[in-house]
PDB file of C-alpha atoms in Angstrom:
ATOM      1  CA  MET A 213     -22.040  28.411  -2.951  1.00 88.00           C
ATOM      2  CA  PRO A 214     -23.560  25.041  -4.607  1.00 96.00           C
ATOM      3  CA  ALA A 215     -24.898  22.457  -2.172  1.00 98.00           C
ATOM      4  CA  LEU A 216     -22.881  19.307  -1.919  1.00 98.00           C
ATOM      5  CA  SER A 217     -24.338  15.914  -0.861  1.00 98.00           C
ATOM      6  CA  VAL A 218     -22.091  12.974   0.241  1.00 98.00           C
ATOM      7  CA  VAL A 219     -23.576   9.632  -0.578  1.00 98.00           C
ATOM      8  CA  ILE A 220     -22.401   6.270   1.169  1.00 98.00           C
ATOM      9  CA  ILE A 221     -23.665   2.837   1.119  1.00 98.00           C
ATOM     10  CA  SER A 222     -23.073   0.624   4.100  1.00 98.00           C
ATOM     11  CA  ARG A 223     -23.405  -2.780   5.605  1.00 96.00           C
ATOM     12  CA  ASN A 224     -22.005  -3.462   9.182  1.00 96.00           C
ATOM     13  CA  GLU A 225     -19.474  -0.760   8.851  1.00 97.00           C
ATOM     14  CA  GLU A 226     -19.516   0.283  12.654  1.00 97.00           C
ATOM     15  CA  ALA A 227     -15.572   0.131  12.746  1.00 96.00           C
ATOM     16  CA  CYS A 228     -15.042   2.837  10.157  1.00 97.00           C
ATOM     17  CA  ILE A 229     -18.171   4.779   9.536  1.00 98.00           C
ATOM     18  CA  ALA A 230     -17.553   7.538  12.131  1.00 98.00           C
ATOM     19  CA  ARG A 231     -14.131   8.305  10.571  1.00 98.00           C
ATOM     20  CA  CYS A 232     -15.693   8.643   7.160  1.00 98.00           C
ATOM     21  CA  LEU A 233     -18.555  10.837   8.436  1.00 98.00           C
ATOM     22  CA  ARG A 234     -16.640  13.464  10.466  1.00 98.00           C
ATOM     23  CA  SER A 235     -14.243  13.844   7.557  1.00 98.00           C
ATOM     24  CA  VAL A 236     -17.046  15.317   5.354  1.00 98.00           C
ATOM     25  CA  HIS A 237     -18.783  17.438   8.156  1.00 97.00           C
ATOM     26  CA  PHE A 238     -18.188  20.470   5.528  1.00 97.00           C
ATOM     27  CA  ALA A 239     -21.077  18.825   3.392  1.00 98.00           C
ATOM     28  CA  ASP A 240     -24.484  20.308   3.273  1.00 98.00           C
ATOM     29  CA  GLU A 241     -26.057  16.690   3.202  1.00 98.00           C
ATOM     30  CA  ILE A 242     -24.761  13.167   4.114  1.00 98.00           C
ATOM     31  CA  VAL A 243     -26.917  10.338   2.885  1.00 98.00           C
ATOM     32  CA  VAL A 244     -26.151   6.759   4.045  1.00 98.00           C
ATOM     33  CA  LEU A 245     -28.005   3.990   2.571  1.00 98.00           C
ATOM     34  CA  ASP A 246     -27.649   0.890   4.763  1.00 98.00           C
ATOM     35  CA  ASN A 247     -28.189  -2.580   3.639  1.00 97.00           C
ATOM     36  CA  ASN A 248     -29.651  -4.329   6.724  1.00 95.00           C
ATOM     37  CA  SER A 249     -26.729  -3.860   9.003  1.00 97.00           C
ATOM     38  CA  THR A 250     -26.908  -5.820  12.286  1.00 97.00           C
ATOM     39  CA  ASP A 251     -24.161  -3.716  14.191  1.00 97.00           C
ATOM     40  CA  GLN A 252     -24.387  -0.053  15.176  1.00 98.00           C
ATOM     41  CA  THR A 253     -23.654   1.441  11.686  1.00 98.00           C
ATOM     42  CA  ARG A 254     -27.080   3.021  11.388  1.00 98.00           C
ATOM     43  CA  ASP A 255     -26.960   4.505  15.091  1.00 98.00           C
ATOM     44  CA  ILE A 256     -23.495   5.918  14.564  1.00 98.00           C
ATOM     45  CA  ALA A 257     -24.562   7.511  11.147  1.00 98.00           C
ATOM     46  CA  SER A 258     -27.739   9.017  12.595  1.00 98.00           C
ATOM     47  CA  GLY A 259     -25.689  10.411  15.513  1.00 98.00           C
ATOM     48  CA  LEU A 260     -23.287  11.964  13.398  1.00 98.00           C
ATOM     49  CA  GLY A 261     -26.146  13.827  11.450  1.00 97.00           C
ATOM     50  CA  ALA A 262     -26.587  11.678   8.462  1.00 98.00           C
ATOM     51  CA  LYS A 263     -29.881  11.013   6.654  1.00 98.00           C
ATOM     52  CA  VAL A 264     -30.000   7.027   7.008  1.00 98.00           C
ATOM     53  CA  LEU A 265     -32.194   5.045   4.723  1.00 98.00           C
ATOM     54  CA  ILE A 266     -32.513   1.282   4.872  1.00 97.00           C
ATOM     55  CA  THR A 267     -32.880  -1.469   2.068  1.00 97.00           C
ATOM     56  CA  LEU A 268     -33.421  -5.204   2.904  1.00 96.00           C
ATOM     57  CA  ASP A 269     -32.376  -6.443  -0.607  1.00 96.00           C
ATOM     58  CA  TRP A 270     -29.098  -6.218  -2.296  1.00 95.00           C
ATOM     59  CA  PRO A 271     -29.196  -5.519  -6.030  1.00 95.00           C
ATOM     60  CA  GLY A 272     -25.479  -5.074  -6.438  1.00 94.00           C
ATOM     61  CA  PHE A 273     -22.854  -2.237  -6.055  1.00 96.00           C
ATOM     62  CA  GLY A 274     -24.034  -0.071  -8.942  1.00 97.00           C
ATOM     63  CA  ALA A 275     -27.835  -0.205  -8.423  1.00 97.00           C
ATOM     64  CA  GLN A 276     -27.612   0.352  -4.550  1.00 98.00           C
ATOM     65  CA  LYS A 277     -25.412   3.420  -5.320  1.00 98.00           C
ATOM     66  CA  ASN A 278     -28.045   4.676  -7.598  1.00 98.00           C
ATOM     67  CA  ARG A 279     -30.514   4.321  -4.905  1.00 98.00           C
ATOM     68  CA  ALA A 280     -28.444   6.566  -2.582  1.00 98.00           C
ATOM     69  CA  LEU A 281     -28.043   8.912  -5.459  1.00 98.00           C
ATOM     70  CA  ALA A 282     -31.606   9.233  -6.028  1.00 98.00           C
ATOM     71  CA  ALA A 283     -31.955  10.312  -2.251  1.00 98.00           C
ATOM     72  CA  ALA A 284     -29.359  13.196  -2.757  1.00 98.00           C
ATOM     73  CA  THR A 285     -30.420  16.785  -3.249  1.00 98.00           C
ATOM     74  CA  GLY A 286     -27.293  18.883  -3.531  1.00 98.00           C
ATOM     75  CA  ASP A 287     -26.238  20.477  -6.685  1.00 98.00           C
ATOM     76  CA  TRP A 288     -22.936  18.145  -6.411  1.00 98.00           C
ATOM     77  CA  VAL A 289     -22.389  14.550  -5.155  1.00 98.00           C
ATOM     78  CA  LEU A 290     -19.226  13.186  -3.537  1.00 98.00           C
ATOM     79  CA  SER A 291     -19.504   9.516  -3.363  1.00 98.00           C
ATOM     80  CA  LEU A 292     -17.507   7.703  -0.717  1.00 98.00           C
ATOM     81  CA  ASP A 293     -17.120   4.094   0.708  1.00 97.00           C
ATOM     82  CA  ALA A 294     -17.538   3.606   4.406  1.00 97.00           C
ATOM     83  CA  ASP A 295     -13.867   2.708   4.489  1.00 97.00           C
ATOM     84  CA  GLU A 296     -12.635   5.973   2.756  1.00 98.00           C
ATOM     85  CA  TRP A 297     -12.097   9.532   4.287  1.00 98.00           C
ATOM     86  CA  VAL A 298     -11.280  13.070   3.224  1.00 98.00           C
ATOM     87  CA  GLU A 299      -8.556  14.906   4.909  1.00 98.00           C
ATOM     88  CA  PRO A 300      -8.338  18.608   5.074  1.00 98.00           C
ATOM     89  CA  PRO A 301      -6.459  19.512   2.064  1.00 98.00           C
ATOM     90  CA  LEU A 302      -8.723  17.557  -0.233  1.00 98.00           C
ATOM     91  CA  ALA A 303     -11.758  18.947   1.588  1.00 98.00           C
ATOM     92  CA  ALA A 304     -10.697  22.475   0.718  1.00 98.00           C
ATOM     93  CA  GLU A 305     -10.016  21.412  -2.780  1.00 98.00           C
ATOM     94  CA  ILE A 306     -13.468  19.945  -3.166  1.00 98.00           C
ATOM     95  CA  ARG A 307     -15.048  23.276  -1.936  1.00 98.00           C
ATOM     96  CA  ALA A 308     -13.121  25.071  -4.271  1.00 98.00           C
ATOM     97  CA  ALA A 309     -13.791  23.037  -7.191  1.00 98.00           C
ATOM     98  CA  ILE A 310     -17.521  23.048  -6.836  1.00 98.00           C
ATOM     99  CA  ALA A 311     -17.436  26.903  -6.053  1.00 97.00           C
ATOM    100  CA  ASN A 312     -15.577  27.422  -9.439  1.00 96.00           C
ATOM    101  CA  PRO A 313     -15.933  24.286 -11.584  1.00 97.00           C
ATOM    102  CA  LYS A 314     -14.603  26.014 -14.812  1.00 94.00           C
ATOM    103  CA  GLY A 315     -17.192  24.145 -17.025  1.00 95.00           C
ATOM    104  CA  CYS A 316     -16.442  20.618 -15.579  1.00 98.00           C
ATOM    105  CA  ASP A 317     -19.281  18.184 -14.669  1.00 98.00           C
ATOM    106  CA  GLY A 318     -17.090  15.725 -12.555  1.00 98.00           C
ATOM    107  CA  PHE A 319     -13.683  15.349 -10.935  1.00 98.00           C
ATOM    108  CA  GLU A 320     -11.470  12.398 -10.442  1.00 98.00           C
ATOM    109  CA  ILE A 321      -9.479  12.033  -7.220  1.00 98.00           C
ATOM    110  CA  PRO A 322      -6.666  10.024  -6.704  1.00 97.00           C
ATOM    111  CA  ARG A 323      -6.854   7.512  -4.009  1.00 98.00           C
ATOM    112  CA  ARG A 324      -4.399   6.376  -1.276  1.00 97.00           C
ATOM    113  CA  SER A 325      -5.060   2.767  -0.173  1.00 97.00           C
ATOM    114  CA  ARG A 326      -3.676   0.781   2.689  1.00 97.00           C
ATOM    115  CA  PHE A 327      -3.187  -2.873   3.080  1.00 97.00           C
ATOM    116  CA  CYS A 328      -3.233  -3.945   6.744  1.00 97.00           C
ATOM    117  CA  GLY A 329      -2.639  -0.343   7.792  1.00 96.00           C
ATOM    118  CA  ARG A 330       0.420   0.126   5.342  1.00 97.00           C
ATOM    119  CA  ILE A 331       0.276   2.559   2.331  1.00 97.00           C
ATOM    120  CA  VAL A 332       0.474   0.746  -0.924  1.00 98.00           C
ATOM    121  CA  ARG A 333       2.433   2.731  -3.661  1.00 97.00           C
ATOM    122  CA  HIS A 334       3.059   0.141  -6.341  1.00 97.00           C
ATOM    123  CA  GLY A 335       1.592  -3.017  -7.568  1.00 97.00           C
ATOM    124  CA  GLY A 336      -1.199  -1.482  -9.745  1.00 95.00           C
ATOM    125  CA  TRP A 337      -2.723   0.274  -6.450  1.00 95.00           C
ATOM    126  CA  SER A 338      -1.219   3.604  -7.268  1.00 91.00           C
ATOM    127  CA  PRO A 339      -1.892   6.016  -8.969  1.00 85.00           C
ATOM    128  CA  ASP A 340      -5.547   4.866  -8.458  1.00 94.00           C
ATOM    129  CA  LEU A 341      -7.828   7.572  -9.935  1.00 97.00           C
ATOM    130  CA  VAL A 342     -11.598   7.355  -9.137  1.00 97.00           C
ATOM    131  CA  LEU A 343     -14.262   9.594 -10.463  1.00 98.00           C
ATOM    132  CA  ARG A 344     -16.372  10.424  -7.309  1.00 98.00           C
ATOM    133  CA  LEU A 345     -17.215  14.257  -7.348  1.00 98.00           C
ATOM    134  CA  PHE A 346     -19.911  15.188  -9.975  1.00 98.00           C
ATOM    135  CA  ARG A 347     -22.845  17.246 -10.594  1.00 98.00           C
ATOM    136  CA  ARG A 348     -25.904  15.353  -9.498  1.00 98.00           C
ATOM    137  CA  GLN A 349     -27.895  15.987 -12.777  1.00 97.00           C
ATOM    138  CA  SER A 350     -24.821  14.984 -14.958  1.00 97.00           C
ATOM    139  CA  GLY A 351     -23.608  11.596 -13.224  1.00 98.00           C
ATOM    140  CA  ARG A 352     -24.766   8.281 -12.224  1.00 98.00           C
ATOM    141  CA  PHE A 353     -23.231   4.788 -11.515  1.00 98.00           C
ATOM    142  CA  SER A 354     -22.958   2.075 -13.812  1.00 97.00           C
ATOM    143  CA  ASN A 355     -25.454  -0.899 -13.124  1.00 93.00           C
ATOM    144  CA  ASP A 356     -22.382  -3.465 -12.574  1.00 93.00           C
ATOM    145  CA  THR A 357     -22.981  -5.676  -9.528  1.00 91.00           C
ATOM    146  CA  VAL A 358     -19.336  -5.070  -8.618  1.00 91.00           C
ATOM    147  CA  HIS A 359     -16.650  -2.733  -9.715  1.00 91.00           C
ATOM    148  CA  GLU A 360     -19.179   0.016 -10.756  1.00 95.00           C
ATOM    149  CA  LYS A 361     -18.218   3.234 -11.711  1.00 96.00           C
ATOM    150  CA  VAL A 362     -19.378   6.748 -12.032  1.00 98.00           C
ATOM    151  CA  VAL A 363     -20.522   7.769 -15.495  1.00 98.00           C
ATOM    152  CA  VAL A 364     -20.460  11.463 -16.158  1.00 98.00           C
ATOM    153  CA  ASN A 365     -22.159  13.358 -19.236  1.00 97.00           C
ATOM    154  CA  GLY A 366     -19.707  16.255 -19.522  1.00 97.00           C
ATOM    155  CA  LYS A 367     -16.100  17.465 -18.926  1.00 98.00           C
ATOM    156  CA  VAL A 368     -14.126  15.583 -16.360  1.00 98.00           C
ATOM    157  CA  SER A 369     -11.129  17.151 -14.624  1.00 98.00           C
ATOM    158  CA  ARG A 370      -8.980  16.007 -11.713  1.00 98.00           C
ATOM    159  CA  LEU A 371      -8.161  17.119  -8.389  1.00 98.00           C
ATOM    160  CA  SER A 372      -4.584  16.907  -6.950  1.00 97.00           C
ATOM    161  CA  HIS A 373      -5.111  15.685  -3.210  1.00 98.00           C
ATOM    162  CA  PRO A 374      -5.668  12.199  -2.361  1.00 97.00           C
ATOM    163  CA  MET A 375      -8.680  10.619  -0.914  1.00 98.00           C
ATOM    164  CA  GLU A 376      -7.729   8.128   2.024  1.00 98.00           C
ATOM    165  CA  HIS A 377      -8.739   4.461   1.681  1.00 98.00           C
ATOM    166  CA  ASP A 378      -8.516   1.567   4.309  1.00 97.00           C
ATOM    167  CA  SER A 379      -8.871  -1.041   1.547  1.00 95.00           C
ATOM    168  CA  ILE A 380      -7.836  -4.169   3.665  1.00 96.00           C
ATOM    169  CA  ALA A 381      -7.942  -3.677   7.588  1.00 94.00           C
ATOM    170  CA  ASP A 382      -6.401  -7.193   8.272  1.00 95.00           C
ATOM    171  CA  LEU A 383      -6.051 -10.491   6.824  1.00 95.00           C
ATOM    172  CA  ALA A 384      -9.469 -11.660   7.946  1.00 95.00           C
ATOM    173  CA  ASP A 385     -10.867  -8.742   5.963  1.00 94.00           C
ATOM    174  CA  ALA A 386      -8.759  -9.790   2.860  1.00 96.00           C
ATOM    175  CA  HIS A 387     -10.130 -13.432   3.052  1.00 96.00           C
ATOM    176  CA  ASP A 388     -13.649 -12.068   3.414  1.00 94.00           C
ATOM    177  CA  LYS A 389     -13.422  -9.578   0.585  1.00 95.00           C
ATOM    178  CA  ILE A 390     -11.827 -12.203  -1.817  1.00 96.00           C
ATOM    179  CA  GLY A 391     -14.768 -14.573  -1.274  1.00 96.00           C
ATOM    180  CA  ARG A 392     -17.450 -11.887  -1.734  1.00 93.00           C
ATOM    181  CA  TYR A 393     -16.072  -9.980  -4.635  1.00 94.00           C
ATOM    182  CA  ALA A 394     -15.035 -13.321  -6.524  1.00 96.00           C
ATOM    183  CA  GLN A 395     -18.520 -14.617  -6.201  1.00 94.00           C
ATOM    184  CA  ALA A 396     -20.144 -11.173  -7.411  1.00 93.00           C
ATOM    185  CA  SER A 397     -17.567 -11.091 -10.245  1.00 94.00           C
ATOM    186  CA  ALA A 398     -18.188 -14.718 -11.423  1.00 95.00           C
ATOM    187  CA  ALA A 399     -21.869 -14.241 -11.463  1.00 93.00           C
ATOM    188  CA  ARG A 400     -21.412 -11.341 -13.743  1.00 92.00           C
ATOM    189  CA  MET A 401     -18.941 -13.193 -15.969  1.00 94.00           C
ATOM    190  CA  LEU A 402     -21.196 -16.293 -16.171  1.00 95.00           C
ATOM    191  CA  ALA A 403     -24.013 -14.007 -17.200  1.00 92.00           C
ATOM    192  CA  GLU A 404     -21.765 -12.653 -20.030  1.00 93.00           C
ATOM    193  CA  GLY A 405     -21.053 -16.140 -21.151  1.00 94.00           C
ATOM    194  CA  LYS A 406     -17.404 -16.335 -20.126  1.00 94.00           C
ATOM    195  CA  LYS A 407     -15.600 -19.536 -19.922  1.00 94.00           C
ATOM    196  CA  SER A 408     -12.874 -20.925 -17.746  1.00 96.00           C
ATOM    197  CA  SER A 409     -11.244 -23.985 -16.248  1.00 96.00           C
ATOM    198  CA  ILE A 410      -9.421 -24.889 -13.078  1.00 96.00           C
ATOM    199  CA  SER A 411      -6.158 -24.931 -15.041  1.00 97.00           C
ATOM    200  CA  LYS A 412      -6.910 -21.535 -16.566  1.00 97.00           C
ATOM    201  CA  ALA A 413      -7.818 -20.078 -13.143  1.00 97.00           C
ATOM    202  CA  VAL A 414      -4.251 -21.306 -11.896  1.00 98.00           C
ATOM    203  CA  LEU A 415      -2.370 -19.708 -14.644  1.00 98.00           C
ATOM    204  CA  ARG A 416      -4.436 -16.560 -14.440  1.00 98.00           C
ATOM    205  CA  SER A 417      -3.787 -16.268 -10.764  1.00 98.00           C
ATOM    206  CA  VAL A 418       0.095 -16.845 -11.345  1.00 98.00           C
ATOM    207  CA  TRP A 419      -0.140 -13.872 -13.873  1.00 98.00           C
ATOM    208  CA  ALA A 420      -1.889 -11.741 -11.379  1.00 98.00           C
ATOM    209  CA  TYR A 421       0.714 -12.393  -8.649  1.00 98.00           C
ATOM    210  CA  MET A 422       3.526 -11.839 -11.168  1.00 98.00           C
ATOM    211  CA  ASN A 423       1.993  -8.704 -12.636  1.00 98.00           C
ATOM    212  CA  SER A 424       1.387  -7.114  -9.225  1.00 98.00           C
ATOM    213  CA  TYR A 425       4.636  -8.086  -7.655  1.00 98.00           C
ATOM    214  CA  VAL A 426       7.094  -8.010 -10.411  1.00 98.00           C
ATOM    215  CA  PHE A 427       5.763  -6.012 -13.533  1.00 97.00           C
ATOM    216  CA  ARG A 428       3.841  -3.189 -11.524  1.00 97.00           C
ATOM    217  CA  LEU A 429       6.833  -3.155  -9.079  1.00 97.00           C
ATOM    218  CA  GLY A 430       5.058  -4.387  -5.997  1.00 97.00           C
ATOM    219  CA  PHE A 431       8.333  -5.566  -4.685  1.00 98.00           C
ATOM    220  CA  LEU A 432       9.292  -2.008  -4.130  1.00 98.00           C
ATOM    221  CA  ASP A 433       6.695  -2.091  -1.112  1.00 98.00           C
ATOM    222  CA  GLY A 434       8.426  -5.137   0.554  1.00 97.00           C
ATOM    223  CA  ALA A 435       6.333  -7.501   2.396  1.00 97.00           C
ATOM    224  CA  THR A 436       3.195  -5.396   1.935  1.00 97.00           C
ATOM    225  CA  GLY A 437       3.859  -5.673  -1.947  1.00 98.00           C
ATOM    226  CA  ALA A 438       3.945  -9.594  -1.584  1.00 98.00           C
ATOM    227  CA  MET A 439       0.758  -9.573   0.465  1.00 98.00           C
ATOM    228  CA  VAL A 440      -1.003  -7.308  -2.068  1.00 97.00           C
ATOM    229  CA  ALA A 441       0.300  -9.676  -4.937  1.00 98.00           C
ATOM    230  CA  ALA A 442      -0.998 -12.638  -2.888  1.00 98.00           C
ATOM    231  CA  TYR A 443      -4.407 -10.997  -2.415  1.00 97.00           C
ATOM    232  CA  SER A 444      -4.564 -10.258  -6.271  1.00 98.00           C
ATOM    233  CA  ALA A 445      -3.743 -13.840  -7.016  1.00 98.00           C
ATOM    234  CA  GLY A 446      -6.241 -15.382  -4.581  1.00 98.00           C
ATOM    235  CA  TYR A 447      -8.894 -13.002  -5.763  1.00 97.00           C
ATOM    236  CA  THR A 448      -8.293 -13.855  -9.432  1.00 98.00           C
ATOM    237  CA  TYR A 449      -8.019 -17.862  -8.818  1.00 98.00           C
ATOM    238  CA  GLN A 450     -11.366 -17.866  -6.994  1.00 97.00           C
ATOM    239  CA  LYS A 451     -13.245 -15.687  -9.570  1.00 97.00           C
ATOM    240  CA  TRP A 452     -12.092 -17.896 -12.504  1.00 97.00           C
ATOM    241  CA  ALA A 453     -12.485 -21.091 -10.485  1.00 97.00           C
ATOM    242  CA  LEU A 454     -16.033 -20.278  -9.731  1.00 97.00           C
ATOM    243  CA  VAL A 455     -16.735 -19.485 -13.163  1.00 96.00           C
ATOM    244  CA  ALA A 456     -15.478 -22.907 -14.332  1.00 95.00           C
ATOM    245  CA  LEU A 457     -17.441 -24.584 -11.715  1.00 94.00           C
ATOM    246  CA  GLY A 458     -20.552 -22.679 -12.635  1.00 89.00           C
ATOM    247  CA  ARG A 459     -19.987 -23.303 -16.268  1.00 71.00           C
ATOM    248  CA  LYS A 460     -19.683 -27.018 -15.416  1.00 63.00           C
ATOM    249  CA  SER A 461     -22.934 -27.179 -13.149  1.00 65.00           C
ATOM    250  CA  ARG A 462     -24.847 -25.022 -15.971  1.00 57.00           C
ATOM    251  CA  CYS A 463     -23.799 -27.655 -18.541  1.00 52.00           C
ATOM    252  CA  ALA A 464     -24.614 -30.541 -16.452  1.00 51.00           C
ATOM    253  CA  GLU A 465     -28.189 -29.130 -15.735  1.00 56.00           C
ATOM    254  CA  GLU A 466     -28.545 -28.403 -19.579  1.00 48.00           C
ATOM    255  CA  SER A 467     -27.537 -31.969 -20.302  1.00 47.00           C
ATOM    256  CA  ARG A 468     -30.099 -33.378 -17.879  1.00 52.00           C
ATOM    257  CA  ALA A 469     -32.801 -31.177 -19.171  1.00 52.00           C
ATOM    258  CA  GLY A 470     -31.871 -32.323 -22.762  1.00 47.00           C
ATOM    259  CA  VAL A 471     -31.984 -36.106 -21.833  1.00 42.00           C
ATOM    260  CA  LYS A 472     -35.493 -35.717 -19.985  1.00 44.00           C
ATOM    261  CA  GLY A 473     -36.614 -33.433 -23.069  1.00 45.00           C
ATOM    262  CA  LYS A 474     -35.659 -36.190 -25.497  1.00 40.00           C
ATOM    263  CA  SER A 475     -37.263 -38.906 -23.445  1.00 37.00           C
ATOM    264  CA  ALA A 476     -40.502 -37.055 -23.285  1.00 37.00           C
ATOM    265  CA  GLY A 477     -40.357 -36.340 -26.951  1.00 38.00           C
ATOM    266  CA  PHE A 478     -39.950 -40.162 -27.797  1.00 30.00           C
ATOM    267  CA  ARG A 479     -42.919 -41.024 -25.328  1.00 33.00           C
ATOM    268  CA  ASN A 480     -45.198 -38.390 -26.900  1.00 35.00           C
ATOM    269  CA  ARG A 481     -44.305 -38.871 -30.542  1.00 32.00           C
ATOM    270  CA  PRO A 482     -47.290 -40.282 -32.628  1.00 33.00           C
ATOM    271  CA  GLY A 483     -47.054 -43.762 -33.601  1.00 32.00           C
TER     272      GLY A 483
END
């Protein structure tokens, strides 16, 4: 039977890390790469048999997950977030898939997400296929600072049973994630030269709400669908507004630098 490593990155995940780790007890190895948690995350993970490593810096999600991947030793790797877990039917399917992969190097897994404890079935959250199971020698994570993905060199198939995901625990968690993910996304977009304005941020957020709640049938999830749409709109607005403000700040800095450069050039010009 090929060996399976589970890799997880964490930071202050004491509320959910135990559920995640207990759900993958069938793995041969569990690697938890912790980013300087100040709660009991590391103690809980160690107590449940995980190999716990610590980093003090934060290079972004993709690079951090590649660090965890580098510490894995199994033939196959299952990547999980601390707020995800595996139910017995998926566990059995994973074991069967790596025992008889039929020439595949990776497997997509459908993910069933929850918002404030309620399963989200529409609004663009379902179906949500994520490539998380792969041969260690054939896959790696993209270096994206946010919204990273697994890139596999080879054939990819799909499992049928879902991975469970407690995406948003409560409204405080939603507010926190909007802020963190918007800042990370805006930094990446600014680095790519993207442009925005506050008016565009408003329009994009309105579209995000309508797309989630109306066009992707979020209204079928009732009040939960409305909250998911509002979450999407809030994240979209903050992301594009930060790009607009960041661009404005950068242009102001470049303008000041240009004025100083011209003045210096005038003073040093030979007479």
